[in-house]
């Protein structure tokens, strides 16, 4: 099984934020509206047991690229109210669960893997930066991504 280790799905220092975690104990956490899930790309080993055909009832939002969002809603059948698409390079905020007023800044960059695939940069308020690659193929253009250069 790819992505089998728990540490691959949880972001240290950022409780309630999960990456490519649609299986096992994590799937139950989609029922908590304070949790947020990131899907790096639309391949089965990353969305695994995510319910299809309108059966996903949230309450956790799923953040991904706009291309992946279109695949989730149009192909997978996830109601669009649960999916938020972002463009590459666009930074959005996540209110860190249990850390009053603290937010993580999250940015997606092109992973050079398949349409809509992203690598994820997560910047915590304490200055820690996490990089989650999902699946990616290195390309020289990665050196031009501002947050990767900074990290």
Coordinates of N, CA and C in Angstrom, one line a residue:
X1 N 0.9 -1.2 0.0 CA 0.0 0.0 0.0 C 0.9 1.2 0.0
X2 N 0.7 2.1 -0.9 CA 1.4 3.4 -0.9 C 0.8 4.3 0.1
X3 N 1.5 5.3 0.6 CA 1.1 6.2 1.6 C 0.5 5.5 2.9
X4 N 1.2 4.4 3.2 CA 0.6 3.6 4.3 C 1.0 4.1 5.7
X5 N 2.1 4.8 5.9 CA 2.5 5.3 7.2 C 1.7 6.5 7.7
X6 N 1.3 6.5 8.9 CA 0.5 7.6 9.5 C 1.2 8.9 9.3
X7 N 2.5 9.0 9.6 CA 3.2 10.2 9.6 C 3.2 10.9 8.2
X8 N 2.8 10.2 7.2 CA 2.7 10.8 5.8 C 1.4 11.6 5.7
X9 N 0.5 11.4 6.6 CA -0.8 12.0 6.4 C -1.1 13.2 7.4
X10 N -0.3 13.2 8.5 CA -0.5 14.2 9.5 C 0.7 15.2 9.4
X11 N 0.3 16.5 9.7 CA 1.3 17.6 9.7 C 1.7 17.9 11.1
X12 N 2.9 17.6 11.5 CA 3.4 17.9 12.9 C 3.2 19.4 13.2
X13 N 2.6 19.7 14.3 CA 2.4 21.0 14.7 C 1.1 21.7 14.1
X14 N 0.4 20.9 13.4 CA -0.8 21.4 12.7 C -2.0 20.4 12.9
X15 N -2.5 20.2 14.1 CA -3.5 19.2 14.3 C -4.8 19.6 13.5
X16 N -5.4 18.5 13.0 CA -6.7 18.7 12.2 C -6.5 18.9 10.7
X17 N -5.2 18.9 10.3 CA -4.9 19.1 8.9 C -4.3 17.7 8.4
X18 N -4.9 17.2 7.4 CA -4.5 15.8 6.9 C -4.3 15.9 5.4
X19 N -3.3 15.2 4.9 CA -2.9 15.1 3.5 C -3.1 13.7 3.0
X20 N -3.8 13.6 1.9 CA -4.0 12.3 1.2 C -4.4 11.2 2.2
X21 N -5.4 11.5 3.1 CA -5.7 10.7 4.2 C -7.1 10.1 4.1
X22 N -7.5 9.6 3.0 CA -8.9 9.1 2.9 C -9.0 7.6 3.1
X23 N -8.6 7.1 4.3 CA -8.6 5.7 4.6 C -8.6 5.5 6.1
X24 N -9.0 4.4 6.6 CA -8.9 4.0 8.0 C -9.4 5.0 8.9
X25 N -8.7 5.2 10.0 CA -9.1 6.2 11.1 C -9.3 7.6 10.5
X26 N -8.6 7.9 9.5 CA -8.6 9.3 8.9 C -10.0 9.5 8.3
X27 N -10.6 8.5 7.6 CA -11.8 8.7 6.9 C -12.9 9.2 7.9
X28 N -12.9 8.7 9.1 CA -13.9 9.1 10.2 C -13.7 10.6 10.5
X29 N -12.5 11.0 10.4 CA -12.2 12.4 10.8 C -12.8 13.4 9.8
X30 N -13.2 12.9 8.6 CA -13.9 13.8 7.7 C -15.2 14.3 8.2
X31 N -15.7 13.7 9.3 CA -17.0 14.1 9.8 C -16.9 15.3 10.8
X32 N -15.7 15.8 11.0 CA -15.4 16.9 11.9 C -15.2 18.1 11.1
X33 N -16.1 19.1 11.2 CA -16.0 20.4 10.4 C -14.8 21.2 10.7
X34 N -14.1 20.9 11.8 CA -12.9 21.7 12.2 C -11.6 21.1 11.5
X35 N -11.8 19.9 10.9 CA -10.6 19.3 10.2 C -10.6 19.7 8.8
X36 N -9.5 19.7 8.2 CA -9.3 20.0 6.7 C -8.5 18.9 6.1
X37 N -8.9 18.5 4.9 CA -8.1 17.5 4.2 C -7.6 18.1 2.9
X38 N -6.4 17.7 2.5 CA -5.7 18.1 1.3 C -5.6 16.9 0.4
X39 N -5.9 17.0 -0.8 CA -5.7 15.9 -1.8 C -4.7 16.4 -2.8
X40 N -3.5 15.8 -2.8 CA -2.5 16.3 -3.7 C -2.7 16.0 -5.2
X41 N -3.5 14.9 -5.5 CA -3.8 14.7 -6.9 C -4.8 13.6 -7.0
X42 N -5.5 13.4 -8.1 CA -6.6 12.5 -8.3 C -6.1 11.1 -8.8
X43 N -5.4 10.4 -8.0 CA -5.0 9.0 -8.2 C -5.5 8.2 -7.1
X44 N -5.9 7.0 -7.3 CA -6.6 6.1 -6.4 C -5.8 5.9 -5.1
X45 N -4.5 5.8 -5.2 CA -3.8 5.5 -3.9 C -3.7 6.8 -3.0
X46 N -4.2 7.9 -3.5 CA -4.3 9.1 -2.7 C -5.7 9.4 -2.2
X47 N -6.7 9.1 -3.0 CA -8.1 9.4 -2.5 C -8.7 8.1 -1.9
X48 N -8.1 7.0 -2.1 CA -8.4 5.6 -1.6 C -9.9 5.4 -1.3
X49 N -10.4 5.6 -0.1 CA -11.8 5.2 0.3 C -12.7 6.4 0.3
X50 N -12.3 7.5 -0.3 CA -13.2 8.7 -0.4 C -14.5 8.3 -1.1
X51 N -15.7 8.4 -0.4 CA -16.9 8.0 -0.9 C -17.2 8.7 -2.3
X52 N -17.9 7.9 -3.2 CA -18.2 8.4 -4.5 C -19.7 8.7 -4.6
X53 N -20.0 9.3 -5.8 CA -21.4 9.5 -6.2 C -22.3 10.2 -5.2
X54 N -21.9 11.3 -4.6 CA -22.7 12.0 -3.7 C -22.7 11.5 -2.3
X55 N -22.0 10.4 -2.0 CA -22.1 9.8 -0.7 C -21.1 10.5 0.3
X56 N -20.2 11.3 -0.1 CA -19.4 12.1 0.8 C -20.3 13.1 1.4
X57 N -20.4 13.1 2.8 CA -21.3 14.0 3.5 C -20.5 15.0 4.3
X58 N -19.2 15.1 4.1 CA -18.4 16.1 4.8 C -18.3 15.6 6.3
X59 N -18.1 16.5 7.1 CA -18.3 17.9 7.1 C -16.9 18.6 6.9
X60 N -15.8 17.9 6.8 CA -14.5 18.5 6.6 C -14.4 18.9 5.1
X61 N -13.8 20.0 4.9 CA -13.6 20.5 3.5 C -12.3 19.8 2.9
X62 N -12.3 19.6 1.6 CA -11.2 19.1 0.9 C -10.6 20.2 0.1
X63 N -9.3 20.5 0.3 CA -8.6 21.5 -0.5 C -7.7 20.8 -1.5
X64 N -7.6 21.3 -2.7 CA -6.8 20.7 -3.7 C -6.7 21.8 -4.8
X65 N -6.0 21.4 -5.9 CA -5.9 22.3 -7.0 C -7.2 22.4 -7.8
X66 N -7.4 23.4 -8.6 CA -8.7 23.5 -9.3 C -8.9 22.4 -10.3
X67 N -7.9 21.8 -10.9 CA -8.0 20.7 -11.8 C -8.5 19.5 -11.0
X68 N -7.9 19.2 -9.8 CA -8.3 18.1 -9.0 C -9.7 18.3 -8.4
X69 N -10.0 19.5 -8.1 CA -11.4 19.8 -7.7 C -12.4 19.5 -8.7
X70 N -12.1 19.8 -10.0 CA -13.1 19.4 -11.1 C -13.2 17.9 -11.2
X71 N -12.1 17.2 -11.0 CA -12.2 15.7 -11.1 C -13.0 15.2 -9.9
X72 N -12.8 15.7 -8.7 CA -13.5 15.3 -7.5 C -15.0 15.5 -7.7
X73 N -15.4 16.6 -8.2 CA -16.8 16.9 -8.3 C -17.5 16.3 -9.6
X74 N -16.8 16.3 -10.7 CA -17.4 15.8 -11.9 C -17.3 14.4 -12.2
X75 N -16.2 13.8 -11.7 CA -15.9 12.4 -12.0 C -16.2 11.5 -10.7
X76 N -15.7 12.0 -9.6 CA -15.9 11.2 -8.3 C -17.3 11.4 -7.7
X77 N -17.9 12.6 -8.0 CA -19.2 12.8 -7.5 C -19.3 13.4 -6.1
X78 N -18.2 14.1 -5.7 CA -18.2 14.8 -4.4 C -19.0 16.1 -4.6
X79 N -20.0 16.3 -3.7 CA -20.7 17.6 -3.8 C -19.8 18.8 -3.7
X80 N -20.0 19.8 -4.6 CA -19.0 20.9 -4.7 C -18.9 21.7 -3.4
X81 N -19.9 21.6 -2.6 CA -19.8 22.4 -1.3 C -18.7 21.9 -0.4
X82 N -18.2 20.7 -0.6 CA -17.1 20.2 0.2 C -15.7 20.3 -0.4
X83 N -15.6 20.9 -1.6 CA -14.4 20.9 -2.3 C -14.0 22.4 -2.6
X84 N -12.7 22.7 -2.3 CA -12.2 24.0 -2.5 C -11.0 23.9 -3.4
X85 N -11.1 24.5 -4.6 CA -9.9 24.4 -5.5 C -9.1 25.7 -5.4
X86 N -7.8 25.5 -5.6 CA -6.8 26.6 -5.5 C -5.9 26.5 -6.7
X87 N -5.5 27.7 -7.2 CA -4.5 27.8 -8.3 C -3.1 27.6 -7.7
X88 N -2.2 27.1 -8.6 CA -0.8 27.0 -8.2 C -0.3 28.4 -7.7
X89 N 0.4 28.4 -6.7 CA 1.1 29.6 -6.2 C 0.2 30.4 -5.3
X90 N -1.1 30.1 -5.2 CA -2.1 30.8 -4.4 C -2.0 30.3 -2.9
X91 N -1.8 31.2 -2.0 CA -1.7 30.8 -0.6 C -3.0 31.0 0.1
X92 N -3.4 30.0 0.9 CA -4.6 30.2 1.7 C -4.3 29.8 3.2
X93 N -5.2 30.1 4.1 CA -4.9 29.9 5.5 C -5.8 28.8 6.0
X94 N -5.2 28.1 7.0 CA -5.9 27.1 7.8 C -5.8 27.5 9.3
X95 N -7.0 27.6 9.9 CA -7.0 27.9 11.4 C -6.6 26.6 12.1
X96 N -5.5 26.6 12.7 CA -4.9 25.4 13.4 C -5.9 25.0 14.5
X97 N -6.3 23.8 14.5 CA -7.3 23.3 15.4 C -6.6 23.2 16.8
X98 N -7.3 23.8 17.8 CA -6.9 23.8 19.2 C -5.8 24.8 19.5
X99 N -5.4 25.7 18.5 CA -4.4 26.7 18.8 C -5.1 28.1 18.5
X100 N -5.7 28.6 19.5 CA -6.6 29.8 19.3 C -5.9 30.9 18.5
X101 N -6.5 31.2 17.4 CA -6.0 32.4 16.6 C -4.8 32.1 15.7
X102 N -4.2 30.9 15.8 CA -3.0 30.6 15.0 C -3.4 30.0 13.7
X103 N -2.7 30.4 12.6 CA -3.0 29.9 11.3 C -1.8 29.5 10.6
X104 N -2.0 28.4 9.8 CA -0.9 28.0 8.9 C -1.2 28.5 7.5
X105 N -0.1 28.9 6.8 CA -0.2 29.3 5.4 C 0.1 28.1 4.5
X106 N -0.8 27.8 3.5 CA -0.7 26.7 2.7 C -0.6 27.1 1.2
X107 N 0.3 26.6 0.5 CA 0.5 26.9 -0.9 C 0.7 25.7 -1.7
X108 N 0.1 25.6 -2.9 CA 0.3 24.5 -3.8 C 1.1 24.9 -5.0
X109 N 2.0 24.0 -5.4 CA 2.9 24.2 -6.6 C 2.7 23.0 -7.5
X110 N 2.9 23.2 -8.8 CA 2.9 22.1 -9.7 C 3.9 21.0 -9.4
X111 N 3.4 19.8 -9.3 CA 4.3 18.7 -9.0 C 4.9 17.9 -10.2
X112 N 4.5 18.4 -11.4 CA 5.1 17.8 -12.6 C 4.8 16.3 -12.6
X113 N 3.6 15.9 -12.2 CA 3.2 14.5 -12.2 C 2.1 14.1 -13.1
X114 N 0.9 14.6 -12.8 CA -0.3 14.4 -13.7 C -1.1 15.7 -13.6
X115 N -2.1 15.9 -14.4 CA -2.9 17.1 -14.4 C -3.5 17.4 -13.0
X116 N -3.2 18.6 -12.5 CA -3.7 19.0 -11.1 C -2.8 18.5 -10.0
X117 N -1.8 17.7 -10.2 CA -1.0 17.3 -9.0 C -0.2 18.4 -8.4
X118 N -0.1 18.4 -7.1 CA 0.6 19.5 -6.4 C 1.6 19.0 -5.4
X119 N 2.6 19.8 -5.1 CA 3.4 19.7 -3.9 C 2.8 20.7 -3.0
X120 N 2.9 20.5 -1.7 CA 2.2 21.4 -0.7 C 3.3 21.9 0.2
X121 N 3.3 23.3 0.3 CA 4.1 24.0 1.3 C 3.2 24.5 2.4
X122 N 3.6 24.1 3.6 CA 2.8 24.5 4.8 C 3.7 25.2 5.8
X123 N 3.4 26.5 6.0 CA 4.2 27.3 6.8 C 3.4 27.6 8.1
X124 N 4.1 27.2 9.3 CA 3.4 27.4 10.6 C 3.9 28.7 11.2
X125 N 3.0 29.2 12.1 CA 3.4 30.5 12.8 C 4.7 30.5 13.5
X126 N 5.2 29.4 13.9 CA 6.5 29.3 14.6 C 7.7 29.4 13.7
X127 N 7.4 29.5 12.4 CA 8.5 29.5 11.4 C 8.8 28.2 10.8
X128 N 8.3 27.1 11.3 CA 8.5 25.8 10.7 C 7.8 25.7 9.3
X129 N 8.5 25.1 8.3 CA 7.9 24.9 7.0 C 7.9 23.4 6.7
X130 N 6.8 22.9 6.3 CA 6.6 21.5 5.9 C 6.4 21.4 4.4
X131 N 7.0 20.4 3.8 CA 6.9 20.2 2.4 C 6.3 18.8 2.2
X132 N 5.2 18.7 1.6 CA 4.6 17.4 1.3 C 4.5 17.2 -0.2
X133 N 5.2 16.2 -0.8 CA 5.3 16.1 -2.2 C 4.3 15.3 -2.9
X134 N 3.5 14.5 -2.1 CA 2.6 13.6 -2.8 C 3.4 12.7 -3.8
X135 N 3.1 12.8 -5.1 CA 3.9 12.2 -6.1 C 4.4 13.4 -6.9
X136 N 5.6 13.3 -7.3 CA 6.2 14.4 -8.1 C 7.4 13.9 -8.9
X137 N 7.7 14.6 -10.0 CA 8.9 14.4 -10.8 C 9.7 15.7 -10.8
X138 N 10.9 15.6 -10.3 CA 11.7 16.9 -10.2 C 11.8 17.5 -11.5
X139 N 11.7 18.8 -11.5 CA 12.0 19.6 -12.7 C 12.7 20.9 -12.3
X140 N 13.6 21.4 -13.1 CA 14.3 22.6 -12.8 C 13.4 23.8 -12.4
X141 N 12.2 23.8 -12.9 CA 11.3 24.9 -12.6 C 11.0 25.0 -11.1
X142 N 11.2 23.9 -10.4 CA 11.0 23.9 -8.9 C 11.8 24.9 -8.2
X143 N 13.0 25.2 -8.8 CA 13.9 26.2 -8.2 C 13.3 27.6 -8.3
X144 N 12.4 27.8 -9.1 CA 11.8 29.1 -9.3 C 10.6 29.3 -8.3
X145 N 10.1 28.3 -7.6 CA 9.0 28.5 -6.7 C 9.4 29.3 -5.5
X146 N 8.8 30.4 -5.3 CA 9.3 31.3 -4.3 C 9.4 30.7 -2.9
X147 N 8.4 30.0 -2.4 CA 8.4 29.5 -1.1 C 9.4 28.3 -0.9
X148 N 9.7 27.6 -2.0 CA 10.7 26.5 -1.9 C 12.1 27.2 -1.8
X149 N 12.3 28.2 -2.5 CA 13.6 28.9 -2.4 C 13.8 29.4 -1.0
X150 N 12.7 30.0 -0.4 CA 12.8 30.6 1.0 C 13.1 29.5 2.0
X151 N 12.4 28.3 1.8 CA 12.5 27.2 2.8 C 13.9 26.6 2.7

